[in-house]
Coordinates of N, CA and C in Angstrom, one line a residue:
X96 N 24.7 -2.3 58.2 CA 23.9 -3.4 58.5 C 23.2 -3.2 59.9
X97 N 22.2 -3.2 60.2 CA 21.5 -3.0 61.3 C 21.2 -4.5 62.2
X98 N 20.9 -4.0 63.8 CA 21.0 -5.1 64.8 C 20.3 -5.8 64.4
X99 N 20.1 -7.1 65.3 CA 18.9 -8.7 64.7 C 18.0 -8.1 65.8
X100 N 16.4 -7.9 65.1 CA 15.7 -7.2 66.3 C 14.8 -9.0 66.9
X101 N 14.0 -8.9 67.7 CA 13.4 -10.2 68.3 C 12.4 -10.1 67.1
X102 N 11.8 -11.7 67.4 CA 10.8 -12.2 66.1 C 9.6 -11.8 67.1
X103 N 10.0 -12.0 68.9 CA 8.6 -12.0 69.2 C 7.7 -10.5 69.3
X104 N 8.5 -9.8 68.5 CA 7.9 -8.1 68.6 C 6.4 -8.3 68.0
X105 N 5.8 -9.3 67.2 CA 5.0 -9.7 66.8 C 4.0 -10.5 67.1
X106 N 4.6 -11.4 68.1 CA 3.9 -12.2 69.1 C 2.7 -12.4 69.5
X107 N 1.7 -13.4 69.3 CA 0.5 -13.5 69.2 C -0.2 -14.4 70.5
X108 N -0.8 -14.5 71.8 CA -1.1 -12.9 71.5 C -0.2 -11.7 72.4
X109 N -0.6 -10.8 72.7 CA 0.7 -9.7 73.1 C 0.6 -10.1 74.6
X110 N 1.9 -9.8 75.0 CA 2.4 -10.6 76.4 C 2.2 -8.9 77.0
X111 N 1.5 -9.4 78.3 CA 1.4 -8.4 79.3 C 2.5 -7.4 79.1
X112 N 2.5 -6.1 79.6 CA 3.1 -5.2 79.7 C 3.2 -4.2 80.9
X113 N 4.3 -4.2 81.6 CA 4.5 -3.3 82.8 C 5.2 -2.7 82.7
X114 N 4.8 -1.2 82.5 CA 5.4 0.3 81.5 C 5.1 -0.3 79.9
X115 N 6.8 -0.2 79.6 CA 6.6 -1.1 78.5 C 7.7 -1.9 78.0
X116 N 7.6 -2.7 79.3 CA 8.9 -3.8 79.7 C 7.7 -5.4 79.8
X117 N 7.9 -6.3 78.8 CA 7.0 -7.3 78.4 C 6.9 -8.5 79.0
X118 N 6.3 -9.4 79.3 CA 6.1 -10.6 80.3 C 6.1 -11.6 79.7
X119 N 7.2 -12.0 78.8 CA 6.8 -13.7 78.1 C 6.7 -14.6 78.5
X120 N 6.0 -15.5 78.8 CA 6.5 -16.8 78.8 C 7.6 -17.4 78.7
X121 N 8.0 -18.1 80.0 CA 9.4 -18.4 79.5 C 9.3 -20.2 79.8
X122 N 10.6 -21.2 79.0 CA 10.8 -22.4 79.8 C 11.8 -22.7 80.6
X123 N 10.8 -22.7 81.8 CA 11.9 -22.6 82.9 C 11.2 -23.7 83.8
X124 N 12.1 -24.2 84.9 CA 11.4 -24.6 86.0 C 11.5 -23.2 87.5
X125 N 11.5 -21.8 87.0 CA 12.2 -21.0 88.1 C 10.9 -20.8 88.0
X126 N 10.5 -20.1 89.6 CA 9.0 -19.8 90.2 C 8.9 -18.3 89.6
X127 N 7.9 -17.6 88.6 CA 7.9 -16.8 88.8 C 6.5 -16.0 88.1
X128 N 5.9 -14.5 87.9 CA 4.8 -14.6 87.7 C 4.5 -15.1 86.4
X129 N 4.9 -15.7 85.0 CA 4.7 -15.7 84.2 C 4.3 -17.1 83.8
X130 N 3.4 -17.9 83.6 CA 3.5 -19.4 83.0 C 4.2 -19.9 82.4
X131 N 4.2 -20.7 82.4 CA 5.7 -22.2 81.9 C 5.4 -22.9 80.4
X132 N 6.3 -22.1 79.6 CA 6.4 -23.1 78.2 C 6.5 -24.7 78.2
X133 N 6.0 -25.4 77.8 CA 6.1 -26.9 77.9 C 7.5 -27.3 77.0
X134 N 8.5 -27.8 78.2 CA 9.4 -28.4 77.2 C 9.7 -29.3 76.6
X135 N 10.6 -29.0 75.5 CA 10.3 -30.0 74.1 C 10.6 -31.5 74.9
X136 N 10.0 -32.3 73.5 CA 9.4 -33.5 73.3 C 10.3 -34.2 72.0
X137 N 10.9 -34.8 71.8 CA 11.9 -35.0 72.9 C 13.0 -34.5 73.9
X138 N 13.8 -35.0 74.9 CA 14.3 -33.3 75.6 C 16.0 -33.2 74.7
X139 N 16.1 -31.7 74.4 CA 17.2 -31.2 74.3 C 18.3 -31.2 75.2
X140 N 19.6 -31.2 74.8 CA 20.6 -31.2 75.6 C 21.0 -29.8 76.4
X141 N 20.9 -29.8 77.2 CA 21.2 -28.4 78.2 C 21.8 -27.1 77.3
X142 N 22.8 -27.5 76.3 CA 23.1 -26.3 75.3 C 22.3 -25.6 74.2
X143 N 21.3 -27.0 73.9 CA 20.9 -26.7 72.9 C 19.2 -25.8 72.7
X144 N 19.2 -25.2 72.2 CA 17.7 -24.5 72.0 C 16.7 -25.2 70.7
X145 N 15.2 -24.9 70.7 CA 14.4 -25.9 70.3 C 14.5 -25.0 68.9
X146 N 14.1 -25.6 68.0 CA 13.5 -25.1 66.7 C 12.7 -23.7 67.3
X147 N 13.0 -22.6 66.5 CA 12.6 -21.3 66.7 C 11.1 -21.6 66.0
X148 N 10.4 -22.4 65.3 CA 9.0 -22.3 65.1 C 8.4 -23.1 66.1
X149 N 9.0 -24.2 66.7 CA 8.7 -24.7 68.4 C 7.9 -24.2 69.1
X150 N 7.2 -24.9 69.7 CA 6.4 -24.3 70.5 C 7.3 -23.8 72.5
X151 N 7.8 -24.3 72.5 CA 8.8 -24.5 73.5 C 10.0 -23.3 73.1
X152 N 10.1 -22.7 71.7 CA 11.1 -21.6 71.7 C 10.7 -20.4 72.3
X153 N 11.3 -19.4 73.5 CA 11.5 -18.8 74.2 C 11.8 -17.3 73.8
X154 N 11.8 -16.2 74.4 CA 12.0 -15.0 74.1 C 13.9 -15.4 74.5
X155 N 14.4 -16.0 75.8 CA 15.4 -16.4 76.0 C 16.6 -17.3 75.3
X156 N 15.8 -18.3 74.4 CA 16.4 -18.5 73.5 C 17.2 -17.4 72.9
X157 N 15.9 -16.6 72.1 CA 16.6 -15.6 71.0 C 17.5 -15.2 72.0
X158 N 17.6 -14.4 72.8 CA 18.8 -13.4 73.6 C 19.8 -14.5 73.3
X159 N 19.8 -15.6 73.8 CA 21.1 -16.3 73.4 C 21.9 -16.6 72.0
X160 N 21.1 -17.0 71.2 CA 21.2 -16.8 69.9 C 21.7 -15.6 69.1
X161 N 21.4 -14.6 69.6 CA 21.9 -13.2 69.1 C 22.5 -12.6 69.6
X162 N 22.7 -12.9 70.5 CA 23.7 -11.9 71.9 C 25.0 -11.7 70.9
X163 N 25.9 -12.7 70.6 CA 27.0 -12.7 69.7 C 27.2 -11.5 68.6
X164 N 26.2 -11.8 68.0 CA 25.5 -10.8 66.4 C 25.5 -9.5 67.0
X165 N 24.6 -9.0 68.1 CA 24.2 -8.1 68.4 C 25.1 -7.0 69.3
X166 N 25.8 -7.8 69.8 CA 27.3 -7.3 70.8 C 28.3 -6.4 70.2
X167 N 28.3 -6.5 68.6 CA 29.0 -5.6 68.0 C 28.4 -4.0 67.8
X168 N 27.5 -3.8 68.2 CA 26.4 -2.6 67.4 C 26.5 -1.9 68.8
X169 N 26.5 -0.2 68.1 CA 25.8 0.6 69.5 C 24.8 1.1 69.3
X170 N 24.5 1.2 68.2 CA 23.3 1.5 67.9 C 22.1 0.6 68.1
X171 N 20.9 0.5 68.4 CA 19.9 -0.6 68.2 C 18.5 -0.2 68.4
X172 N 17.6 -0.1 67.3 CA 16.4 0.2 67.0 C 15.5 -0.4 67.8
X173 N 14.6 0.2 68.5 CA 13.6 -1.2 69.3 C 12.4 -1.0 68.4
X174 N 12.0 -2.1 68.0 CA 10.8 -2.2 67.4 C 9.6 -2.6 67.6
X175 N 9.6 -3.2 68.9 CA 8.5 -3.6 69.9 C 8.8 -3.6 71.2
X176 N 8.1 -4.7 72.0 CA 8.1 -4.8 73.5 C 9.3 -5.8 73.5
X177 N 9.0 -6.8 72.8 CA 10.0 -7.8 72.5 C 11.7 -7.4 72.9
X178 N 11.9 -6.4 71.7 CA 13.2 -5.7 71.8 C 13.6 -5.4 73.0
X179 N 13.0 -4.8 73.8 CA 13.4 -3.9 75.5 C 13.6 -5.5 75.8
X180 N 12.9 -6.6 75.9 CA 13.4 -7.2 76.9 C 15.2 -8.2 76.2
X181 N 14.8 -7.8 75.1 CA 16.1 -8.7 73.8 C 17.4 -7.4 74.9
X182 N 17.3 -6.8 74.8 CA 18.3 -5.7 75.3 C 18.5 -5.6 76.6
X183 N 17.9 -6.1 77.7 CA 17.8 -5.8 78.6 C 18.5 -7.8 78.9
X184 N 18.2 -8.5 78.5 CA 18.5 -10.0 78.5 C 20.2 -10.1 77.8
X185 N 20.6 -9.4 77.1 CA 22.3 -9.2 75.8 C 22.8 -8.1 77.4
X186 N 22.3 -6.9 78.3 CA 23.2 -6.6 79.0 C 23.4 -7.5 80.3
X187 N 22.7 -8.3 80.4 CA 22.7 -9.1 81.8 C 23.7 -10.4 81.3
X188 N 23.8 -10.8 79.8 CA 24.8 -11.8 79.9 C 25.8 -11.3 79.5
X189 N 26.2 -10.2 79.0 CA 27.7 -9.8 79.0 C 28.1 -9.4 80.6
X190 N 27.1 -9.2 81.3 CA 27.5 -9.2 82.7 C 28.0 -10.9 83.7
X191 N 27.1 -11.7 82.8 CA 27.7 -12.8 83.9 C 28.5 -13.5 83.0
X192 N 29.2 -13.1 81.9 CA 30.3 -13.1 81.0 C 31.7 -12.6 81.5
X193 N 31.3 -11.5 82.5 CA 32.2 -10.8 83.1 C 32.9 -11.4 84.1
X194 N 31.7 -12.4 85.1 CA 32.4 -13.0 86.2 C 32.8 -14.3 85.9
X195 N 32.9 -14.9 84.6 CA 33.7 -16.0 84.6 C 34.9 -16.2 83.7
X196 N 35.8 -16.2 85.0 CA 37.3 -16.5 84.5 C 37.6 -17.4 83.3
X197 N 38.9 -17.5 82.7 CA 39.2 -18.0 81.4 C 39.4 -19.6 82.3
X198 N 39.9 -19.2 83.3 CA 40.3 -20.8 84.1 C 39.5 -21.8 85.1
X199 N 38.5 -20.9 85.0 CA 37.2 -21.0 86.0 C 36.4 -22.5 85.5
X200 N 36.1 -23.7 86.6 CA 35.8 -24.5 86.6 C 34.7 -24.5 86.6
X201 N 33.2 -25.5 86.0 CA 31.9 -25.2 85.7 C 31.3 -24.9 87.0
X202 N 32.0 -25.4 88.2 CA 31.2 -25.0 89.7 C 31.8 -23.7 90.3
X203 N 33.1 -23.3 89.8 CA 33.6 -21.9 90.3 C 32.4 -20.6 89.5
X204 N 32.0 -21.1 88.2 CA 32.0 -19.9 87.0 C 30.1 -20.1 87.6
X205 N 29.8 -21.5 87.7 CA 28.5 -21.4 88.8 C 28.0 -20.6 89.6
X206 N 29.0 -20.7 90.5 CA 28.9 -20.2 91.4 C 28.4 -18.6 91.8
X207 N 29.8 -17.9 90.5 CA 29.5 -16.6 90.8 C 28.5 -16.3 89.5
X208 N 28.5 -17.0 88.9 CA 27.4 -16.6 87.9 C 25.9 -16.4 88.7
X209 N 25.4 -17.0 89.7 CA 24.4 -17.8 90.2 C 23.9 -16.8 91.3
X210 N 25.3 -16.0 92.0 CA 24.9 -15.3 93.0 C 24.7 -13.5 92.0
X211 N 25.0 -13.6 91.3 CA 24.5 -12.2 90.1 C 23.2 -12.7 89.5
X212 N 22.9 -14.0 89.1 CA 21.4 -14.3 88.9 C 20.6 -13.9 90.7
X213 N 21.1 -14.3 91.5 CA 20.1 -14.6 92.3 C 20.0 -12.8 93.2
X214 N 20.4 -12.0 92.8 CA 21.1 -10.6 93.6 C 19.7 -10.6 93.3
X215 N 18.9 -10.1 94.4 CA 17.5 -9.1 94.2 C 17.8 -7.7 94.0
X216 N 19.4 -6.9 94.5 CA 19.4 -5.7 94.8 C 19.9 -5.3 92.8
X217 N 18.6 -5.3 92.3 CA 19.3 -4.6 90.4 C 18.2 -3.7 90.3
X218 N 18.5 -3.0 89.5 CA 17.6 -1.7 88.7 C 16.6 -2.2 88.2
X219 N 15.3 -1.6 88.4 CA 14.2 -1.8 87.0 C 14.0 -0.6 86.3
X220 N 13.6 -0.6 85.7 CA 12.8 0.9 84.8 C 12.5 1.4 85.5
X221 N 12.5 2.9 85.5 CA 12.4 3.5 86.2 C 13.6 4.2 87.9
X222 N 14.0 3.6 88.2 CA 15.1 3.3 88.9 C 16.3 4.2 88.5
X223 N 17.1 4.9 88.8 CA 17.9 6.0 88.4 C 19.0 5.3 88.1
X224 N 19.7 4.1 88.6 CA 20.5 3.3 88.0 C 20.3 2.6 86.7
X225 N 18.7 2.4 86.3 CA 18.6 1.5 85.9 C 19.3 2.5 83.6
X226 N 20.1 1.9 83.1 CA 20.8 2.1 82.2 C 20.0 3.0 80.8
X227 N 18.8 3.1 80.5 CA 18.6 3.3 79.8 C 16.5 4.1 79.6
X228 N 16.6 4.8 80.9 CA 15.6 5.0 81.1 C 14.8 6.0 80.2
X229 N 15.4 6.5 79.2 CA 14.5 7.0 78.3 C 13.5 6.6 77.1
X230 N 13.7 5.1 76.8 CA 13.3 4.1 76.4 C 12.3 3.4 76.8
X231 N 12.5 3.1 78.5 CA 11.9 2.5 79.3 C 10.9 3.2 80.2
X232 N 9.6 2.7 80.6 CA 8.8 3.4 81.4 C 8.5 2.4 82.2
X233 N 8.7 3.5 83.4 CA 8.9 2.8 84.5 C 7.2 2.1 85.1
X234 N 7.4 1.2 86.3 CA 5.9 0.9 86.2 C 5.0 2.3 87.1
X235 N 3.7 1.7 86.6 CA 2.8 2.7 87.5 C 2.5 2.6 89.0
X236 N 3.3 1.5 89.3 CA 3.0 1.8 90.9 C 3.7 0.5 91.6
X237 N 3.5 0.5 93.1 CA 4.4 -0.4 93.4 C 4.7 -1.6 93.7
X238 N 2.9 -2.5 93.3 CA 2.7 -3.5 93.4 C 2.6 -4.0 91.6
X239 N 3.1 -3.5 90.8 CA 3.5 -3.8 89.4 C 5.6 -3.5 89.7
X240 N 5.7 -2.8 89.9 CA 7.2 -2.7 90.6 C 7.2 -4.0 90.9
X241 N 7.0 -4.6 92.0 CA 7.0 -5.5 92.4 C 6.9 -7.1 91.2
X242 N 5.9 -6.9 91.0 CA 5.7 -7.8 89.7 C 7.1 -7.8 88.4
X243 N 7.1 -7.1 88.5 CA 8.0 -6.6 87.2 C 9.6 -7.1 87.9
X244 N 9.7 -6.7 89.5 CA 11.4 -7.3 89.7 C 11.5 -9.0 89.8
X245 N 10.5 -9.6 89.9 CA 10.2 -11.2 90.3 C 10.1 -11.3 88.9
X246 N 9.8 -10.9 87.7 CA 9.9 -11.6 86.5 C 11.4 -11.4 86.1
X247 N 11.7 -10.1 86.3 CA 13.3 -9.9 86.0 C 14.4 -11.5 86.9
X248 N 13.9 -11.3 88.0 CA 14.6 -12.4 88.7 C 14.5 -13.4 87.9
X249 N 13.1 -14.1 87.7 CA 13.1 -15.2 86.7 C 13.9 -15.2 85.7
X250 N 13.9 -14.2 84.8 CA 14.3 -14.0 83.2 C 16.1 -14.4 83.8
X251 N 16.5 -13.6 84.9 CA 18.0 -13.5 85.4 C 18.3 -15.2 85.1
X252 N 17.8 -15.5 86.4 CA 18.3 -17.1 86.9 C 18.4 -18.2 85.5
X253 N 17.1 -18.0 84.5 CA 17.4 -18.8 83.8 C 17.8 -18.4 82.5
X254 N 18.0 -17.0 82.5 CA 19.1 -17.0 81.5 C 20.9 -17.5 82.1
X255 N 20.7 -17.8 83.1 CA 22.1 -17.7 83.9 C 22.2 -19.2 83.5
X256 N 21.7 -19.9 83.6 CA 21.7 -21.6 83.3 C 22.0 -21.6 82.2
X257 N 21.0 -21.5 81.1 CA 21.5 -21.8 79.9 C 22.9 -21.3 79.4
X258 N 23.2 -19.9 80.1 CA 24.5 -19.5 79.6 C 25.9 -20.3 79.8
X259 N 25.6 -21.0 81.0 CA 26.5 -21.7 81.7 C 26.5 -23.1 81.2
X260 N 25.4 -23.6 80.6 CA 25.4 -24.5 79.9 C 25.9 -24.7 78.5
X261 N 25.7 -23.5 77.9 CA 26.3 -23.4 76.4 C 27.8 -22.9 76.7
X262 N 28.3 -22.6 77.6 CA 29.6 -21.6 77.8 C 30.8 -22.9 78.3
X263 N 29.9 -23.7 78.9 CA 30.5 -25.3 79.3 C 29.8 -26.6 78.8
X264 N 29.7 -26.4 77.5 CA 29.0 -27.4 76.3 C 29.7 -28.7 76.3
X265 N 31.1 -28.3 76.7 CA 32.4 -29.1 76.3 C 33.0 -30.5 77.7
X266 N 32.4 -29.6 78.4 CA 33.1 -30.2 79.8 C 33.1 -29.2 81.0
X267 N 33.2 -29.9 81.9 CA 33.7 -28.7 82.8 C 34.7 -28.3 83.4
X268 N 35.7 -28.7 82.9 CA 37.2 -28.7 82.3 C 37.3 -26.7 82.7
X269 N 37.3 -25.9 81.8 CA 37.1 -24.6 81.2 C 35.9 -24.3 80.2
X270 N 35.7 -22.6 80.4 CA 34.8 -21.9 79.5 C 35.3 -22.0 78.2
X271 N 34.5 -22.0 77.4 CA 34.4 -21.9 75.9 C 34.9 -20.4 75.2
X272 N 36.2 -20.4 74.4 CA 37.2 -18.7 74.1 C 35.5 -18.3 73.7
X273 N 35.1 -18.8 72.6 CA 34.0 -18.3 71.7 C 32.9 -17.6 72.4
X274 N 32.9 -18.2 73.7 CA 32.0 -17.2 74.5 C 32.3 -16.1 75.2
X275 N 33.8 -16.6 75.8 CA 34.5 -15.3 76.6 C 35.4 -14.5 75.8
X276 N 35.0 -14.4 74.5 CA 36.1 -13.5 73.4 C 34.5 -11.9 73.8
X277 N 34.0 -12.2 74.3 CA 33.3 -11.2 74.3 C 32.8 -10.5 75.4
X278 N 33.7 -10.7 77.1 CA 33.5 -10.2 78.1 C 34.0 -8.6 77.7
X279 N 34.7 -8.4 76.9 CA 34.7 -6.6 76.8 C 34.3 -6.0 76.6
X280 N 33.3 -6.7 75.2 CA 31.9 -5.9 74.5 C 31.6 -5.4 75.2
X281 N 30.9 -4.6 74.9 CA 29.4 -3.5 75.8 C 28.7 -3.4 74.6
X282 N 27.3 -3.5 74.9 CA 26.2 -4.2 73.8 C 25.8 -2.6 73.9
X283 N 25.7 -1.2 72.9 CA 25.4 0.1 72.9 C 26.3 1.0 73.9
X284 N 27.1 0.0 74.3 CA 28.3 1.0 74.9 C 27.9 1.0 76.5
X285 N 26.6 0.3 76.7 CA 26.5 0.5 78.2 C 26.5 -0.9 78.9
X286 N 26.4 -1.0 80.1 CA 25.7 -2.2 81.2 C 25.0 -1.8 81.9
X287 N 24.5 -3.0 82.6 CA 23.5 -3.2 84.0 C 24.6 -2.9 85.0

């Protein structure tokens, strides 16, 4: 059975491209270069994601939505632009998967979750650290460099919310097993 690849590999119309690492639209209130999806009408609850034909559904949704599905595989075909960023979104939340304890309180697991969203010092394409650079092309210069680490920051921070949101659905009591049954995965055997 092969991985769940992104729906937006299709995406109309095609979202900018730096290398060939993709710029979607996200809904967020985080400042960053990409415009702001209008959030749904009526508002959802902090866990929950909009109807995937929504206009308000996200490239970030999906990463959350499939991260689970997808965490078992080391194999994974990319089929568009989409994908790089579906892959690059599944290694960054098994990473802030990593920093929160089984006993960790929703402002402890916050906390360190928040300062790994907010780290400017991470790899882009290109970047010799950065995990999977045969795939990835790096940008052409250093004022797209630039562009390209401020959308990563964005995509970071608010994939970091929503995670913390669905991961503490319950209370902020403790993390959810269902979420932290999968801090050991490695999504193709690697991380960020």
């Amino acid at each position: 059975m092969p991985a769940y690849n992104s729906v937006f590999n299709t995406a109309e119309p095609a979202p900018r491209l730096i290398g060939n690492f993709p710029l979607f639209p996200l809904r967020t209130k985080v400042r960053g270069p990409v415009y702001a999806l209008p959030f749904p009408d009526p508002p959802l609850a902090a866990h929950e994601s909009p109807d995937p034909s929504s206009e308000s559904y996200d490239v970030l949704d999906e990463v959350l939505a499939l991260f689970r599905a997808n965490t078992f595989f080391r194999n994974f075909e990319i089929h568009g632009p989409a994908d790089r960023l579906l892959v690059y979104g599944i290694w960054f939340v098994s990473d802030c998967l990593a920093k929160i304890r089984p006993g960790a309180s929703l402002r402890e697991a916050t906390k360190d979750v928040m300062n790994l969203a907010l780290d400017l010092n991470f790899a882009i394409p290109g970047d010799p650290a950065w995990p999977l650079n045969q795939m990835y092309e790096p940008p052409r210069d250093r004022q797209e460099a630039e562009v390209l680490r401020q959308y990563m920051s964005q995509v970071r921070q608010e994939l970091a919310t929503r995670l913390l949101a669905r991961v503490y659905d319950e209370g902020d009591a403790k993390p959810s097993k269902w979420w932290l049954s999968f801090t050991k995965r490695k999504f193709m055997g690697k991380g960020l």
